[in-house]
C-alpha positions as CSV (number, residue, x, y, z in Angstrom):
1,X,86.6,101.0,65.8
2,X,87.4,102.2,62.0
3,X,89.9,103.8,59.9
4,X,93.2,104.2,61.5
5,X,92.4,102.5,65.2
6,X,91.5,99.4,63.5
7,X,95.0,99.8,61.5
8,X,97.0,100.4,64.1
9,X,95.7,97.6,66.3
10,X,96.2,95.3,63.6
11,X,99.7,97.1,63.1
12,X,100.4,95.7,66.6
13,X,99.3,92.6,66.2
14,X,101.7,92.0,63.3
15,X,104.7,93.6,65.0
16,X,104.1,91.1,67.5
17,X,103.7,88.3,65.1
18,X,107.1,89.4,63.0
19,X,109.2,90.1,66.7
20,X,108.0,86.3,67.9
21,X,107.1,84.3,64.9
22,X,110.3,84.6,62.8
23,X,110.4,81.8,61.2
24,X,106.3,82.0,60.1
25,X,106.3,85.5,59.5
26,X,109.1,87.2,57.1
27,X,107.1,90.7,56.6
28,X,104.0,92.5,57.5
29,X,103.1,91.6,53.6
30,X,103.4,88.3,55.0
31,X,100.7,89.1,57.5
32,X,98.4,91.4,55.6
33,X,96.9,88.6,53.5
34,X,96.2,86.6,56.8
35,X,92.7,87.0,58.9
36,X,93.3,88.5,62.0
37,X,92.1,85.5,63.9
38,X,94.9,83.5,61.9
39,X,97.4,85.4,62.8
40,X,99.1,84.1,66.2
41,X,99.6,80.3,66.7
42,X,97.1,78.9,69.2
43,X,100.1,77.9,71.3
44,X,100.9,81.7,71.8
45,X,97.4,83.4,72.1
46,X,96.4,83.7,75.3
47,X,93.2,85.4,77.0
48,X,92.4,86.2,81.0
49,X,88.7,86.9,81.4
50,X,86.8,87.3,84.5
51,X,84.5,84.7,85.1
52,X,81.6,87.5,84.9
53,X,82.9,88.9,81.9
54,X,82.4,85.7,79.6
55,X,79.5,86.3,78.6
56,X,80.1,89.6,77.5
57,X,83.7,88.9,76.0
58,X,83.7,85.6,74.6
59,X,81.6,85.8,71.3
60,X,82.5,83.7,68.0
61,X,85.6,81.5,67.5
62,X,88.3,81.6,70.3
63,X,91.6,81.5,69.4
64,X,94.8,79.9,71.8
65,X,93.8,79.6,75.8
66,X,90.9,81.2,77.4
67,X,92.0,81.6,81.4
68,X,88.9,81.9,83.3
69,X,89.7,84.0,86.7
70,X,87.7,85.0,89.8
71,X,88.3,88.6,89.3
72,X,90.2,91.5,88.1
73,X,92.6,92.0,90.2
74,X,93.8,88.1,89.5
75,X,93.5,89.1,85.4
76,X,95.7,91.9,86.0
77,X,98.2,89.7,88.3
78,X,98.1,86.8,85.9
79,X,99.0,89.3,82.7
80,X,101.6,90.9,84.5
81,X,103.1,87.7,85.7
82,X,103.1,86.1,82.3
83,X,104.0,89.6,79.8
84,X,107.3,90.7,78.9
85,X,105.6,94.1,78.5
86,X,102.4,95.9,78.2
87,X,100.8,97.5,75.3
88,X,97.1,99.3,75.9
89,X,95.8,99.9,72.5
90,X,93.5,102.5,72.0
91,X,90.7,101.4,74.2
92,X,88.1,102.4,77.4
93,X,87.8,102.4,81.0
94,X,89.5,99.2,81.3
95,X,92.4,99.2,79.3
96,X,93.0,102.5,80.6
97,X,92.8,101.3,84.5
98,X,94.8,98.1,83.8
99,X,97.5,100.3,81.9
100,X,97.5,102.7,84.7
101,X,98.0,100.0,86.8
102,X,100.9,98.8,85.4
103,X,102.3,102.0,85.1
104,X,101.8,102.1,89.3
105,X,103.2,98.3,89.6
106,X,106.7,100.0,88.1
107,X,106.7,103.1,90.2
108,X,106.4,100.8,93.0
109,X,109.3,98.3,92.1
110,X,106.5,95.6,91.5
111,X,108.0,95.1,87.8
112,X,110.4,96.4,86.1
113,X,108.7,95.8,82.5
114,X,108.0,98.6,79.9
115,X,104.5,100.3,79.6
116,X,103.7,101.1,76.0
117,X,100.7,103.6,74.7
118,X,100.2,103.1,70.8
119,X,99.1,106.7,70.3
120,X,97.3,106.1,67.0
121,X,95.7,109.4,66.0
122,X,96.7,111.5,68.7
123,X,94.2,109.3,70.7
124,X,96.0,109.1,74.0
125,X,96.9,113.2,73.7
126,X,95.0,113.9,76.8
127,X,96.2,111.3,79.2
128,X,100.1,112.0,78.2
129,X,99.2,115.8,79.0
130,X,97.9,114.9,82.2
131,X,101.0,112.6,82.5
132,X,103.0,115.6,81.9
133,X,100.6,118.1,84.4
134,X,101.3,115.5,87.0
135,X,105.0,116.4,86.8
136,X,104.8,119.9,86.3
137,X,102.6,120.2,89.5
138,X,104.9,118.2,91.6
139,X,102.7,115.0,91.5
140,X,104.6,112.9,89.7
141,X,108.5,112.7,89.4
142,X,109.8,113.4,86.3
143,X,111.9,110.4,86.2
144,X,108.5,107.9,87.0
145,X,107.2,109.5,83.5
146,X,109.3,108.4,81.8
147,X,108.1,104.4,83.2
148,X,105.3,105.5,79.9
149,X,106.6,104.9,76.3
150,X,104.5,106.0,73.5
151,X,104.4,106.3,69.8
152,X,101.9,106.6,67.1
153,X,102.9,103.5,65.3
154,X,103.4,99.6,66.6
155,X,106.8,99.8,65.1
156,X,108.1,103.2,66.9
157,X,106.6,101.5,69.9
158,X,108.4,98.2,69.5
159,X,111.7,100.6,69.0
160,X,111.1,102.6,72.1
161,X,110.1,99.3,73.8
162,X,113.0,96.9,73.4
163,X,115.3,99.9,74.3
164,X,113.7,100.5,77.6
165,X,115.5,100.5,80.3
166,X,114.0,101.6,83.9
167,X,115.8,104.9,85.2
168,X,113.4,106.1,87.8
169,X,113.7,105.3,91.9
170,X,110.9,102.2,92.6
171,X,109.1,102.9,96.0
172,X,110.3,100.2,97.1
173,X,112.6,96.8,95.7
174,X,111.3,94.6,94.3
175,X,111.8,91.9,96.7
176,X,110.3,93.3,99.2
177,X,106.6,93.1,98.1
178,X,107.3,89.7,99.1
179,X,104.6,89.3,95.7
180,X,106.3,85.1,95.3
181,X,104.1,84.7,98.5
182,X,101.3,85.5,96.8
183,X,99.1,82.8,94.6
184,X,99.2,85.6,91.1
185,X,102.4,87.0,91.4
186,X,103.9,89.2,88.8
187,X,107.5,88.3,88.1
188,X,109.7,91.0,87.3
């Protein structure tokens, strides 16, 4: 990851920092000077990492918890249970699937939390097309497009975030997933 990925990731990471760390952080000046791994308060950071994936995701210092789950389908249940939103970063296969994922958790009525791209670069172009294709050709409903927010900076998407509010008809209410009966469940 270079250039402008790696900025806009960190972007993010200081948005965050500024929206929940007040108090610590007054400016992104503030943060700039700081090593990534600095920035968040162990008491905040939080990771959920397949028991089979350790080996290949846990390398150098650890920062916060490290949650160590059977599978992904429990990662994904435990995220969405414990997020306020969702954020995929420019990313591969997996951020993509658990992003689309979410995106079908709020269709269904599963959540009702936003779904942000950060669209650094133009680099999720392609997917918002298809997004868009998906509605044109009757596949999706044009009000369940607009479940995805994006922007091509942390702070537009922070903006278009916190002013979220779900218009489209969920497949079904929330309640009746009956997801509180379940060991991982989501939360709303």
């Amino acid at each position: 990851m270079e250039g402008a990925m790696f900025w806009g990731n960190y972007e993010t990471l200081c948005m965050v920092c500024l929206l929940f760390f007040p108090s610590i952080y007054r400016n992104v000046s503030d943060l700039m000077v700081i090593p990534c791994f600095e920035i968040i308060p162990t008491s905040f950071a939080r990771r959920v990492i397949p028991k089979a994936l350790m080996p290949l995701e846990i390398s150098g210092q650890t920062i916060g918890e490290v949650r160590t789950v059977l599978d992904m389908h429990e990662r994904k249940a435990v995220m969405a249970r414990e997020a306020d939103a969702f954020i995929a970063l420019p990313g591969g296969f997996g951020t993509m699937e658990e992003t689309l994922e979410m995106i079908t958790w709020s269709q269904l009525g599963i959540h009702k939390k936003p779904v942000g791209l950060l669209n650094v670069e133009g680099y999720y172009n392609s997917l918002l097309a298809l997004f868009d294709n998906g509605v044109k050709e009757g596949f999706i409903k044009p009000s369940a497009r607009d479940i995805v927010l994006s922007a091509p900076t942390a702070k537009e998407l922070m903006i278009k975030m916190e002013q979220y509010t779900p218009s489209h008809e969920h497949v079904a209410s929330h309640e009746s997933w009956q997801m509180h009966k379940l060991g991982d469940y989501p939360g709303q």
